[in-house]
Amino acid sequence: MSTMTQTLRTLAFHEVVSDRRIRTALGMLAFALATSFGAYVAVPLPWTNVPMTLQPLFVILAGAVLGSRAGAGAMAAYLAAGAMGAPVFSFGGAGLPWLMGPTGGYLLAMPAAAFLVGVIAGRDAGWVRLLVALTLGMATIYVGGVSQLFLLTRQELGGLLAVGVMPFLVGDVTKILAAALLARSVRSTSLGR
């Protein structure tokens, strides 16, 4: 890495807030907001009631960057805001009924997914461990989503996977790889913990 690139990187990641608790709280707020914005990047799919969004990227990234408790806390704060009526879910959805609908299982699994990523990735995960953590976090979101779809539709597993998992696999693999690159970059600056 060139000296100029290293200098720019150092300036870009300079600690503005030195108190660790405040940095963690700001990180939680940032990931809750990023997940909200990720919900607005939603692509409806004609064969399922579940849209493709950027939310999963921020969920798994929160666990990898903030750690298990703060990552889960950020996602819990996001869900609480939406449950209380803030239009933070896909297409501006909000409220408790939204959490009981077809996308609710994915949403309700977000804190668990972020927590799992943080636990597995730890503080100093190598590439393989980080990729495993991010993949298992994404799988946790799928399990929550498919479980709720089952409760709502009583479809067989094959049908549930066809509408609740398969349409999202390619995009979510891309999100896992992007999250790995971003997490490694942020974690290498020691801001993540």
PDB file of C-alpha atoms in Angstrom, residues 13 20 23-24 27-28 30-31 57-72 114 117-119 121-123 130 133-134 178-193:
ATOM      1  CA  PHE A  13     -10.650   6.046  10.105  1.00  0.00           C
ATOM      2  CA  ARG A  20     -15.715   3.085  23.580  1.00  0.00           C
ATOM      3  CA  ARG A  23     -18.592   4.584  19.734  1.00  0.00           C
ATOM      4  CA  THR A  24     -20.543   1.362  20.231  1.00  0.00           C
ATOM      5  CA  GLY A  27     -22.267   2.092  15.656  1.00  0.00           C
ATOM      6  CA  MET A  28     -25.541   0.513  16.760  1.00  0.00           C
ATOM      7  CA  ALA A  30     -25.607   3.614  12.313  1.00  0.00           C
ATOM      8  CA  PHE A  31     -26.407  -0.040  11.606  1.00  0.00           C
ATOM      9  CA  LEU A  57     -26.146  -7.164   4.170  1.00  0.00           C
ATOM     10  CA  PHE A  58     -26.370  -4.743   7.081  1.00  0.00           C
ATOM     11  CA  VAL A  59     -27.583  -7.418   9.506  1.00  0.00           C
ATOM     12  CA  ILE A  60     -24.615  -9.718   9.003  1.00  0.00           C
ATOM     13  CA  LEU A  61     -22.227  -6.793   8.746  1.00  0.00           C
ATOM     14  CA  ALA A  62     -23.494  -5.468  12.101  1.00  0.00           C
ATOM     15  CA  GLY A  63     -22.616  -8.749  13.779  1.00  0.00           C
ATOM     16  CA  ALA A  64     -19.192  -8.888  12.161  1.00  0.00           C
ATOM     17  CA  VAL A  65     -18.258  -5.258  12.889  1.00  0.00           C
ATOM     18  CA  LEU A  66     -20.005  -4.485  16.178  1.00  0.00           C
ATOM     19  CA  GLY A  67     -19.810  -7.930  17.761  1.00  0.00           C
ATOM     20  CA  SER A  68     -22.538 -10.219  18.999  1.00  0.00           C
ATOM     21  CA  ARG A  69     -24.294  -8.102  21.626  1.00  0.00           C
ATOM     22  CA  ALA A  70     -24.061  -4.710  19.936  1.00  0.00           C
ATOM     23  CA  GLY A  71     -24.940  -6.203  16.536  1.00  0.00           C
ATOM     24  CA  ALA A  72     -28.014  -7.915  17.967  1.00  0.00           C
ATOM     25  CA  ALA A 114     -26.292 -10.607  13.954  1.00  0.00           C
ATOM     26  CA  VAL A 117     -22.217 -13.751  13.262  1.00  0.00           C
ATOM     27  CA  GLY A 118     -20.585 -11.845  16.114  1.00  0.00           C
ATOM     28  CA  VAL A 119     -20.084 -14.961  18.225  1.00  0.00           C
ATOM     29  CA  ALA A 121     -16.488 -14.256  13.858  1.00  0.00           C
ATOM     30  CA  GLY A 122     -15.048 -13.165  17.180  1.00  0.00           C
ATOM     31  CA  ARG A 123     -12.523 -10.371  17.327  1.00  0.00           C
ATOM     32  CA  LEU A 130     -15.570 -14.822   8.842  1.00  0.00           C
ATOM     33  CA  ALA A 133     -20.004 -16.698  10.334  1.00  0.00           C
ATOM     34  CA  LEU A 134     -21.612 -14.523   7.657  1.00  0.00           C
ATOM     35  CA  ALA A 178     -19.357  -7.816   0.190  1.00  0.00           C
ATOM     36  CA  ALA A 179     -19.856  -8.038   3.960  1.00  0.00           C
ATOM     37  CA  ALA A 180     -16.652 -10.069   4.296  1.00  0.00           C
ATOM     38  CA  LEU A 181     -14.641  -7.474   2.397  1.00  0.00           C
ATOM     39  CA  LEU A 182     -16.173  -4.571   4.310  1.00  0.00           C
ATOM     40  CA  ALA A 183     -15.845  -6.262   7.688  1.00  0.00           C
ATOM     41  CA  ARG A 184     -12.192  -7.159   7.118  1.00  0.00           C
ATOM     42  CA  SER A 185     -11.463  -3.581   6.069  1.00  0.00           C
ATOM     43  CA  VAL A 186     -13.201  -2.017   9.076  1.00  0.00           C
ATOM     44  CA  ARG A 187     -11.912  -4.583  11.553  1.00  0.00           C
ATOM     45  CA  SER A 188      -8.341  -4.046  10.364  1.00  0.00           C
ATOM     46  CA  THR A 189      -8.561  -0.418  11.473  1.00  0.00           C
ATOM     47  CA  SER A 190      -9.545  -1.523  15.013  1.00  0.00           C
ATOM     48  CA  LEU A 191     -12.754   0.484  14.881  1.00  0.00           C
ATOM     49  CA  GLY A 192     -14.980  -2.545  14.878  1.00  0.00           C
ATOM     50  CA  ARG A 193     -14.525  -3.478  18.510  1.00  0.00           C
TER      51      ARG A 193
END
